[in-house]
Amino acid sequence: MDLKHNGFPVPSDYFGVLWALSGIKDLLILEHGSTGTCNYNAFNYMIMNRQSPKGKLFSSGMDEDDVVMGRDKKIKEAIVELDRKYHPEMIALVATGVTSVIGLDLQGIIEEIQPTINARMLSFPSGGFAGDYTIGIREVFGTLARDIAEDCTKKVMSNDAPSWTKPCTVNIIGPTIDSFNIISDLAELERMLGLMGIRVNTVFTCNTDVDAIKNMACASLNLVTRDIGLEAAAILKERFGTPYYYGLPFGVKGSIDWMKDIASILGISLDKGMVRAELEKYGFSILELVNFLQNIDHLRAAISCPFDYSSGLAAMMRDEWGINPSLIVLPASPIGSQRLNREANFGLGKDVRLLIEPDSWTLQDAISSMNPHIVFGNSYDLQISRNVPIRIHAAFPAFDHIYRYDGTPFVGLRGHAYLTQTIVNLLNQNPEVFRN
């Protein structure tokens, strides 16, 4: 069975649009399509740690006659009903495949209806024909950064300026509902920023609302945690001059460098005593935890995760665990050709294999040929690798594993401690890996 193709094909831009919109609290999504499509999407959220956006996703209820006749009556009625019943700040019209095929003009509908309702309206008409899910997420990010974020200058100069206009505030740009382990990772990022006296204005778009998006320009810095967010950060810099920093903190060295870089941009000093205390709690080495007779530098590892996770995990494993990954698998191409550099991004030698968007047969052959001891990946990757001794969930879909607790990060200093502890425990549970 071809798990990748028959089980979980690469999601389209249509799903990316839904995922990027689902974390905005006071926004409602109105799909122009059938009720069956809407029900499928609600069920599909279950593969993302059951983060179902309850009360957010609605359908116009198209039927065969609507498709044949190209009628727009139902969606107009649905818009008015949602506005009057729920009073949302914003309604996003999202085209399904059928809507796109018949060529219904969603923007024209908005221009007609907008003067009669209170909610601000946006349209996303691609319906799954523009490309993969990353394109849909970037489309939402770009639209919000370009059309919804507002100039905060007048608010800052007024006497009633709110507290988030103070220096040392940041927006975190990149996390969406499809981001793996995001509850724990965000908790650790916010903890580390708090240690430096930095406050998070909003998380765009996993945990935000329309008002916070409007006020994004009042932050001192945009922290981009995912390459998908770079375009939105560039738009915000062009419009408002807000600088941005791109990268996730993995491992001890990566975390300290991340904190130093952010402190430097914001013009604050990093408390050496705080750093020392953090290292005493979370900076232990893997060599402190394994038996001195246990050799680990021979271990072969494969990483199958989105770009930012893969590059961070690879660096941490290589520099702090002494384990050189033998295979890197990316489910989608990184944004920007400059980030495809093997050495700069992964420290990969010529003997290390890098696969981008492979089919399941290619992936299975690659894993079988290298016979790894460790695999980081999604549920399908781990099914393909069922004979590998150590298998760790590190990407969606993760339908057979739950990450809802906020104390199991992969990033930051606590992430280093958690992953180091996890890998040592799994090594001890599989002692045969020390002999292979």
CSV table of C-alpha atoms in Angstrom, one decimal:
chain,number,residue,atom,x,y,z
A,1,MET,CA,0.0,0.0,0.0
A,2,ASP,CA,1.3,3.4,-0.9
A,3,LEU,CA,0.8,5.2,2.3
A,4,LYS,CA,1.8,8.7,1.1
A,5,HIS,CA,-0.5,8.6,-1.9
A,6,ASN,CA,-3.4,6.6,-0.7
A,7,GLY,CA,-3.3,7.5,2.9
A,8,PHE,CA,-2.2,11.2,3.1
A,9,PRO,CA,-1.6,13.0,-0.2
A,10,VAL,CA,0.1,16.4,0.1
A,11,PRO,CA,-2.6,18.9,1.1
A,12,SER,CA,-3.5,21.6,-1.3
A,13,ASP,CA,-3.5,25.4,-0.8
A,14,TYR,CA,-7.2,25.1,0.1
A,15,PHE,CA,-6.3,23.3,3.3
A,16,GLY,CA,-3.5,25.7,4.0
A,17,VAL,CA,-6.0,28.6,3.8
A,18,LEU,CA,-8.2,26.8,6.4
A,19,TRP,CA,-5.4,26.0,8.7
A,20,ALA,CA,-4.0,29.6,8.6
A,21,LEU,CA,-7.4,31.1,9.3
A,22,SER,CA,-8.5,28.7,12.1
A,23,GLY,CA,-6.3,30.2,14.8
A,24,ILE,CA,-7.9,33.7,14.6
A,25,LYS,CA,-10.4,33.7,17.4
A,26,ASP,CA,-13.0,36.2,16.2
A,27,LEU,CA,-13.0,35.2,12.6
A,28,LEU,CA,-15.5,32.9,11.0
A,29,ILE,CA,-14.8,30.8,7.9
A,30,LEU,CA,-17.6,30.3,5.4
A,31,GLU,CA,-16.9,27.7,2.7
A,32,HIS,CA,-18.8,28.0,-0.5
A,33,GLY,CA,-19.4,24.3,-1.1
A,34,SER,CA,-21.3,21.3,0.1
A,35,THR,CA,-22.0,20.4,3.7
A,36,GLY,CA,-20.1,17.1,3.1
A,37,THR,CA,-16.9,19.0,2.3
A,38,CYS,CA,-17.3,21.0,5.5
A,39,ASN,CA,-17.9,17.9,7.6
A,40,TYR,CA,-14.8,16.3,6.1
A,41,ASN,CA,-12.7,19.3,7.0
A,42,ALA,CA,-13.9,19.3,10.6
A,43,PHE,CA,-13.0,15.7,10.9
A,44,ASN,CA,-9.6,16.3,9.2
A,45,TYR,CA,-8.6,18.6,12.1
A,46,MET,CA,-8.3,15.5,14.3
A,47,ILE,CA,-4.9,14.7,12.9
A,48,MET,CA,-3.6,17.9,14.4
A,49,ASN,CA,-3.8,17.1,18.0
A,50,ARG,CA,-7.6,17.3,17.9
A,51,GLN,CA,-7.3,21.1,17.7
A,52,SER,CA,-10.8,21.4,16.2
A,53,PRO,CA,-11.8,25.1,15.7
A,54,LYS,CA,-15.3,24.6,17.2
A,55,GLY,CA,-17.9,27.1,16.0
A,56,LYS,CA,-15.6,28.5,13.4
A,57,LEU,CA,-16.2,26.6,10.2
A,58,PHE,CA,-19.4,27.0,8.2
A,59,SER,CA,-20.8,25.9,4.8
A,60,SER,CA,-23.1,27.6,2.4
A,61,GLY,CA,-24.7,24.2,1.6
A,62,MET,CA,-24.3,24.2,-2.2
A,63,ASP,CA,-26.2,21.4,-4.0
A,64,GLU,CA,-26.3,20.2,-7.6
A,65,ASP,CA,-28.7,22.9,-8.8
A,66,ASP,CA,-26.5,25.6,-7.4
A,67,VAL,CA,-23.5,24.2,-9.2
A,68,VAL,CA,-25.3,23.8,-12.5
A,69,MET,CA,-26.9,27.3,-12.4
A,70,GLY,CA,-23.9,29.0,-10.7
A,71,ARG,CA,-26.2,30.6,-8.2
A,72,ASP,CA,-24.8,32.7,-5.3
A,73,LYS,CA,-28.0,33.2,-3.3
A,74,LYS,CA,-27.1,30.7,-0.6
A,75,ILE,CA,-23.7,32.2,0.2
A,76,LYS,CA,-25.2,35.7,0.4
A,77,GLU,CA,-27.8,34.5,2.8
A,78,ALA,CA,-25.2,32.7,4.8
A,79,ILE,CA,-23.0,35.8,5.1
A,80,VAL,CA,-25.9,37.8,6.5
A,81,GLU,CA,-27.0,35.1,8.9
A,82,LEU,CA,-23.5,34.7,10.3
A,83,ASP,CA,-23.0,38.4,10.7
A,84,ARG,CA,-26.4,38.9,12.6
A,85,LYS,CA,-26.2,35.7,14.7
A,86,TYR,CA,-22.5,35.6,15.8
A,87,HIS,CA,-21.3,39.2,15.3
A,88,PRO,CA,-17.8,38.2,14.2
A,89,GLU,CA,-15.1,40.8,13.6
A,90,MET,CA,-14.3,39.1,10.2
A,91,ILE,CA,-15.8,36.6,7.8
A,92,ALA,CA,-13.5,34.8,5.3
A,93,LEU,CA,-15.1,33.4,2.2
A,94,VAL,CA,-13.2,30.3,1.1
A,95,ALA,CA,-13.7,28.7,-2.2
A,96,THR,CA,-13.9,24.9,-2.5
A,97,GLY,CA,-12.9,23.0,-5.6
A,98,VAL,CA,-16.4,23.3,-7.1
A,99,THR,CA,-16.6,27.0,-6.5
A,100,SER,CA,-13.3,27.5,-8.3
A,101,VAL,CA,-14.3,25.3,-11.2
A,102,ILE,CA,-17.6,27.2,-11.9
A,103,GLY,CA,-15.7,30.5,-11.5
A,104,LEU,CA,-17.9,32.2,-9.0
A,105,ASP,CA,-16.7,35.7,-8.2
A,106,LEU,CA,-16.3,35.8,-4.4
A,107,GLN,CA,-14.8,39.2,-4.4
A,108,GLY,CA,-17.8,40.5,-6.4
A,109,ILE,CA,-20.1,39.1,-3.7
A,110,ILE,CA,-18.1,40.9,-1.0
A,111,GLU,CA,-18.4,44.2,-2.8
A,112,GLU,CA,-22.1,43.8,-3.0
A,113,ILE,CA,-22.7,42.5,0.6
A,114,GLN,CA,-20.1,44.4,2.6
A,115,PRO,CA,-22.1,47.7,3.0
A,116,THR,CA,-25.0,45.8,4.5
A,117,ILE,CA,-23.1,43.9,7.3
A,118,ASN,CA,-20.8,44.8,10.2
A,119,ALA,CA,-18.1,42.1,9.8
A,120,ARG,CA,-15.1,42.8,7.6
A,121,MET,CA,-14.9,40.3,4.7
A,122,LEU,CA,-12.0,38.6,2.9
A,123,SER,CA,-12.0,36.2,0.1
A,124,PHE,CA,-9.7,33.3,-0.8
A,125,PRO,CA,-10.8,32.0,-4.2
A,126,SER,CA,-8.1,29.5,-5.2
A,127,GLY,CA,-10.0,26.4,-4.0
A,128,GLY,CA,-7.1,24.0,-4.1
A,129,PHE,CA,-5.8,24.7,-7.6
A,130,ALA,CA,-2.9,27.0,-6.8
A,131,GLY,CA,-0.5,24.4,-5.3
A,132,ASP,CA,0.3,22.8,-2.0
A,133,TYR,CA,-0.7,23.9,1.5
A,134,THR,CA,2.2,26.2,2.0
A,135,ILE,CA,0.9,28.5,-0.8
A,136,GLY,CA,-2.5,28.7,1.0
A,137,ILE,CA,-0.8,29.6,4.3
A,138,ARG,CA,1.3,32.3,2.6
A,139,GLU,CA,-1.8,33.6,0.9
A,140,VAL,CA,-3.5,34.2,4.2
A,141,PHE,CA,-0.4,35.6,5.9
A,142,GLY,CA,0.2,38.0,3.0
A,143,THR,CA,-3.4,39.2,2.9
A,144,LEU,CA,-3.6,39.8,6.6
A,145,ALA,CA,-0.2,41.6,6.7
A,146,ARG,CA,-1.0,43.7,3.7
A,147,ASP,CA,-4.7,44.5,4.2
A,148,ILE,CA,-5.5,44.1,7.9
A,149,ALA,CA,-2.4,45.3,9.9
A,150,GLU,CA,-2.6,49.0,10.6
A,151,ASP,CA,-0.2,51.8,11.2
A,152,CYS,CA,0.2,52.2,15.0
A,153,THR,CA,1.9,55.6,14.9
A,154,LYS,CA,-1.2,57.6,15.8
A,155,LYS,CA,-2.1,55.2,18.6
A,156,VAL,CA,1.4,55.4,20.0
A,157,MET,CA,1.4,59.2,20.0
A,158,SER,CA,-2.0,59.4,21.7
A,159,ASN,CA,-2.6,59.6,25.4
A,160,ASP,CA,-4.5,56.4,25.5
A,161,ALA,CA,-1.7,54.3,24.0
A,162,PRO,CA,-2.1,50.7,25.2
A,163,SER,CA,0.6,48.8,27.0
A,164,TRP,CA,1.7,46.7,24.0
A,165,THR,CA,3.2,49.8,22.4
A,166,LYS,CA,6.1,49.6,24.9
A,167,PRO,CA,9.6,48.5,23.6
A,168,CYS,CA,10.6,44.9,23.8
A,169,THR,CA,7.5,43.4,22.4
A,170,VAL,CA,7.5,40.8,19.6
A,171,ASN,CA,5.1,39.1,17.3
A,172,ILE,CA,5.7,35.4,16.6
A,173,ILE,CA,5.0,34.8,12.9
A,174,GLY,CA,4.7,31.3,11.5
A,175,PRO,CA,2.7,28.9,13.8
A,176,THR,CA,-0.6,27.7,12.5
A,177,ILE,CA,-2.9,24.9,13.5
A,178,ASP,CA,-0.9,22.5,11.4
A,179,SER,CA,2.3,23.2,13.3
A,180,PHE,CA,3.5,20.1,15.2
A,181,ASN,CA,3.9,20.3,19.0
A,182,ILE,CA,3.0,24.0,18.9
A,183,ILE,CA,1.5,24.1,22.3
A,184,SER,CA,4.7,23.1,24.1
A,185,ASP,CA,7.0,24.9,21.6
A,186,LEU,CA,5.2,28.2,22.1
A,187,ALA,CA,5.2,27.8,25.8
A,188,GLU,CA,9.0,27.5,25.7
A,189,LEU,CA,9.6,30.3,23.3
A,190,GLU,CA,7.4,32.6,25.4
A,191,ARG,CA,9.3,31.5,28.6
A,192,MET,CA,12.7,32.2,27.1
A,193,LEU,CA,11.5,35.6,25.8
A,194,GLY,CA,10.1,36.4,29.3
A,195,LEU,CA,13.5,35.6,30.8
A,196,MET,CA,14.8,38.5,28.7
A,197,GLY,CA,12.0,40.8,29.7
A,198,ILE,CA,10.4,40.5,26.2
A,199,ARG,CA,6.6,40.4,25.9
A,200,VAL,CA,4.7,38.6,23.1
A,201,ASN,CA,2.2,40.8,21.4
A,202,THR,CA,0.5,38.0,19.4
A,203,VAL,CA,1.2,34.6,17.7
A,204,PHE,CA,0.4,34.9,14.0
A,205,THR,CA,-1.9,33.1,13.3
A,206,CYS,CA,-2.1,30.1,15.7
A,207,ASN,CA,-3.3,32.2,18.7
A,208,THR,CA,-4.5,35.6,17.7
A,209,ASP,CA,-7.5,37.8,17.0
A,210,VAL,CA,-8.4,40.5,14.5
A,211,ASP,CA,-7.5,43.3,16.9
A,212,ALA,CA,-4.1,41.9,17.6
A,213,ILE,CA,-3.4,41.5,13.8
A,214,LYS,CA,-4.4,45.1,13.3
A,215,ASN,CA,-1.9,46.1,16.0
A,216,MET,CA,1.0,43.9,14.8
A,217,ALA,CA,2.9,47.0,13.7
A,218,CYS,CA,3.3,48.2,17.3
A,219,ALA,CA,5.7,45.4,18.2
A,220,SER,CA,9.4,46.1,18.3
A,221,LEU,CA,10.4,42.9,16.4
A,222,ASN,CA,8.8,40.1,14.4
A,223,LEU,CA,10.2,36.6,15.2
A,224,VAL,CA,9.7,34.3,12.2
A,225,THR,CA,9.7,30.7,13.3
A,226,ARG,CA,8.8,29.1,10.0
A,227,ASP,CA,9.9,29.9,6.4
A,228,ILE,CA,6.3,30.3,5.4
A,229,GLY,CA,6.2,33.5,7.5
A,230,LEU,CA,9.1,35.3,5.8
A,231,GLU,CA,6.9,36.9,3.1
A,232,ALA,CA,4.5,38.4,5.7
A,233,ALA,CA,7.4,39.6,7.8
A,234,ALA,CA,8.9,41.3,4.7
A,235,ILE,CA,5.5,43.0,4.0
A,236,LEU,CA,5.3,44.3,7.6
A,237,LYS,CA,8.9,45.6,7.3
A,238,GLU,CA,8.1,47.4,4.1
A,239,ARG,CA,4.9,48.9,5.4
A,240,PHE,CA,5.9,49.8,8.9
A,241,GLY,CA,9.7,49.4,9.2
A,242,THR,CA,9.4,46.5,11.7
A,243,PRO,CA,12.6,44.4,11.7
A,244,TYR,CA,12.4,40.6,11.7
A,245,TYR,CA,14.5,37.7,12.8
A,246,TYR,CA,14.2,34.2,11.4
A,247,GLY,CA,15.0,31.0,13.2
A,248,LEU,CA,14.1,28.5,15.8
A,249,PRO,CA,16.3,27.7,18.8
A,250,PHE,CA,17.3,24.1,18.9
A,251,GLY,CA,19.8,22.7,21.4
A,252,VAL,CA,21.9,24.5,24.0
A,253,LYS,CA,24.1,26.4,21.6
A,254,GLY,CA,21.3,27.2,19.2
A,255,SER,CA,19.1,28.5,22.1
A,256,ILE,CA,21.8,30.8,23.6
A,257,ASP,CA,22.7,32.2,20.1
A,258,TRP,CA,18.9,32.8,19.5
A,259,MET,CA,18.6,34.8,22.7
A,260,LYS,CA,21.8,36.7,22.0
A,261,ASP,CA,20.7,37.7,18.5
A,262,ILE,CA,17.2,38.9,19.7
A,263,ALA,CA,18.7,40.8,22.6
A,264,SER,CA,21.2,42.5,20.2
A,265,ILE,CA,18.4,43.5,17.8
A,266,LEU,CA,16.3,45.0,20.6
A,267,GLY,CA,19.3,46.7,22.2
A,268,ILE,CA,19.0,44.9,25.6
A,269,SER,CA,21.7,43.1,27.5
A,270,LEU,CA,21.5,39.4,28.2
A,271,ASP,CA,21.7,38.6,32.0
A,272,LYS,CA,24.7,36.3,32.3
A,273,GLY,CA,23.4,35.1,35.7
A,274,MET,CA,20.1,34.1,34.1
A,275,VAL,CA,21.9,32.3,31.3
A,276,ARG,CA,24.1,30.4,33.8
A,277,ALA,CA,21.1,29.3,35.8
A,278,GLU,CA,19.3,28.1,32.7
A,279,LEU,CA,22.4,26.1,31.6
A,280,GLU,CA,22.6,24.5,35.1
A,281,LYS,CA,19.0,23.3,34.8
A,282,TYR,CA,18.7,22.4,31.1
A,283,GLY,CA,22.2,22.3,29.6
A,284,PHE,CA,23.3,18.8,30.5
A,285,SER,CA,25.1,16.7,27.9
A,286,ILE,CA,23.9,13.4,26.5
A,287,LEU,CA,27.3,12.0,27.6
A,288,GLU,CA,26.3,12.6,31.2
A,289,LEU,CA,23.3,10.4,30.9
A,290,VAL,CA,24.6,7.4,28.9
A,291,ASN,CA,26.8,4.6,30.3
A,292,PHE,CA,30.5,5.3,29.6
A,293,LEU,CA,30.6,1.9,27.9
A,294,GLN,CA,27.8,2.9,25.5
A,295,ASN,CA,29.0,4.2,22.1
A,296,ILE,CA,26.5,6.4,20.2
A,297,ASP,CA,28.5,8.0,17.4
A,298,HIS,CA,27.8,5.1,15.2
A,299,LEU,CA,24.1,5.6,15.3
A,300,ARG,CA,22.3,6.2,12.0
A,301,ALA,CA,19.4,8.6,12.0
A,302,ALA,CA,16.8,9.9,9.6
A,303,ILE,CA,14.8,13.1,10.0
A,304,SER,CA,11.5,13.6,8.1
A,305,CYS,CA,10.1,17.0,9.0
A,306,PRO,CA,9.3,20.4,7.6
A,307,PHE,CA,12.4,22.5,6.8
A,308,ASP,CA,12.7,24.5,10.0
A,309,TYR,CA,12.4,21.4,12.3
A,310,SER,CA,14.7,19.3,10.1
A,311,SER,CA,17.5,21.8,10.0
A,312,GLY,CA,17.2,22.5,13.8
A,313,LEU,CA,17.1,18.8,14.8
A,314,ALA,CA,20.0,18.0,12.4
A,315,ALA,CA,22.2,20.7,14.0
A,316,MET,CA,21.3,19.7,17.5
A,317,MET,CA,21.9,16.0,16.9
A,318,ARG,CA,25.2,16.6,15.1
A,319,ASP,CA,26.7,19.3,17.5
A,320,GLU,CA,25.3,18.2,20.9
A,321,TRP,CA,24.6,14.5,20.6
A,322,GLY,CA,27.4,13.5,18.3
A,323,ILE,CA,25.0,11.7,15.9
A,324,ASN,CA,25.2,12.7,12.2
A,325,PRO,CA,21.9,12.3,10.5
A,326,SER,CA,22.2,10.0,7.4
A,327,LEU,CA,18.9,11.0,5.7
A,328,ILE,CA,17.0,14.3,5.7
A,329,VAL,CA,13.4,14.3,4.2
A,330,LEU,CA,11.5,17.5,3.5
A,331,PRO,CA,7.7,17.2,2.8
A,332,ALA,CA,7.8,20.5,0.9
A,333,SER,CA,10.4,22.6,-0.7
A,334,PRO,CA,11.8,25.4,1.5
A,335,ILE,CA,10.7,28.9,0.7
A,336,GLY,CA,13.6,30.5,-1.2
A,337,SER,CA,16.3,28.7,-3.2
A,338,GLN,CA,19.1,30.0,-0.9
A,339,ARG,CA,17.9,27.7,1.9
A,340,LEU,CA,18.5,24.6,-0.2
A,341,ASN,CA,22.2,24.7,0.5
A,342,ARG,CA,23.1,21.4,2.0
A,343,GLU,CA,26.1,22.5,4.0
A,344,ALA,CA,24.7,25.9,5.3
A,345,ASN,CA,21.4,24.5,6.4
A,346,PHE,CA,22.1,20.9,7.5
A,347,GLY,CA,25.9,20.5,7.7
A,348,LEU,CA,25.5,17.6,5.3
A,349,GLY,CA,28.4,15.9,3.7
A,350,LYS,CA,28.2,14.3,0.3
A,351,ASP,CA,27.4,10.9,1.9
A,352,VAL,CA,24.2,12.2,3.5
A,353,ARG,CA,21.0,11.9,1.5
A,354,LEU,CA,18.6,14.8,1.1
A,355,LEU,CA,15.1,14.1,-0.3
A,356,ILE,CA,12.5,16.8,-1.1
A,357,GLU,CA,8.8,15.8,-1.6
A,358,PRO,CA,9.6,12.1,-2.2
A,359,ASP,CA,6.9,9.6,-3.0
A,360,SER,CA,6.4,6.8,-0.4
A,361,TRP,CA,8.3,4.2,-2.4
A,362,THR,CA,11.4,6.4,-2.7
A,363,LEU,CA,11.2,7.2,1.0
A,364,GLN,CA,10.8,3.5,1.9
A,365,ASP,CA,13.7,2.5,-0.2
A,366,ALA,CA,15.9,5.2,1.3
A,367,ILE,CA,15.1,4.1,4.8
A,368,SER,CA,15.5,0.4,4.0
A,369,SER,CA,18.9,1.0,2.4
A,370,MET,CA,20.3,3.0,5.3
A,371,ASN,CA,18.8,0.7,8.0
A,372,PRO,CA,18.6,3.6,10.6
A,373,HIS,CA,18.6,3.2,14.4
A,374,ILE,CA,16.5,6.4,14.9
A,375,VAL,CA,13.7,8.1,12.8
A,376,PHE,CA,12.1,11.4,13.5
A,377,GLY,CA,8.9,11.8,11.4
A,378,ASN,CA,5.1,11.8,11.0
A,379,SER,CA,2.8,8.8,11.6
A,380,TYR,CA,3.2,7.6,8.0
A,381,ASP,CA,7.0,7.9,8.1
A,382,LEU,CA,7.0,5.8,11.3
A,383,GLN,CA,4.7,3.2,9.8
A,384,ILE,CA,7.1,2.8,6.9
A,385,SER,CA,9.9,2.5,9.5
A,386,ARG,CA,8.2,0.0,11.7
A,387,ASN,CA,11.4,-2.1,12.0
A,388,VAL,CA,13.5,0.9,13.2
A,389,PRO,CA,14.2,0.5,17.0
A,390,ILE,CA,13.7,4.2,17.9
A,391,ARG,CA,10.9,6.2,16.3
A,392,ILE,CA,9.9,9.6,17.5
A,393,HIS,CA,6.9,11.7,16.3
A,394,ALA,CA,8.2,15.0,15.0
A,395,ALA,CA,5.7,16.1,12.3
A,396,PHE,CA,2.0,16.1,11.3
A,397,PRO,CA,0.0,14.0,10.5
A,398,ALA,CA,0.3,12.4,14.0
A,399,PHE,CA,-3.1,10.7,14.2
A,400,ASP,CA,-1.8,8.0,16.5
A,401,HIS,CA,0.0,10.3,19.0
A,402,ILE,CA,-1.2,13.3,21.1
A,403,TYR,CA,0.8,16.4,22.0
A,404,ARG,CA,-1.5,18.6,24.1
A,405,TYR,CA,0.5,19.0,27.2
A,406,ASP,CA,2.6,22.2,27.2
A,407,GLY,CA,5.7,20.6,28.9
A,408,THR,CA,7.2,18.6,26.0
A,409,PRO,CA,8.9,21.2,23.7
A,410,PHE,CA,11.4,20.4,21.0
A,411,VAL,CA,12.8,23.9,20.8
A,412,GLY,CA,14.7,26.0,23.4
A,413,LEU,CA,16.7,24.9,26.4
A,414,ARG,CA,13.8,22.9,27.9
A,415,GLY,CA,13.4,21.3,24.4
A,416,HIS,CA,17.0,20.2,24.4
A,417,ALA,CA,16.6,18.7,27.9
A,418,TYR,CA,13.3,16.9,26.9
A,419,LEU,CA,14.7,15.5,23.7
A,420,THR,CA,18.0,14.4,25.3
A,421,GLN,CA,16.2,12.7,28.1
A,422,THR,CA,13.8,11.1,25.6
A,423,ILE,CA,16.5,9.7,23.3
A,424,VAL,CA,18.5,8.3,26.2
A,425,ASN,CA,15.5,6.5,27.6
A,426,LEU,CA,14.7,5.0,24.2
A,427,LEU,CA,18.3,4.0,23.8
A,428,ASN,CA,18.2,2.2,27.1
A,429,GLN,CA,15.0,0.5,26.1
A,430,ASN,CA,16.7,-0.7,22.9
A,431,PRO,CA,20.2,-1.8,24.0
A,432,GLU,CA,20.7,-3.7,20.7
A,433,VAL,CA,21.4,-0.4,19.0
A,434,PHE,CA,24.8,-0.2,20.8
A,435,ARG,CA,25.9,-3.4,19.1
A,436,ASN,CA,24.8,-2.6,15.5
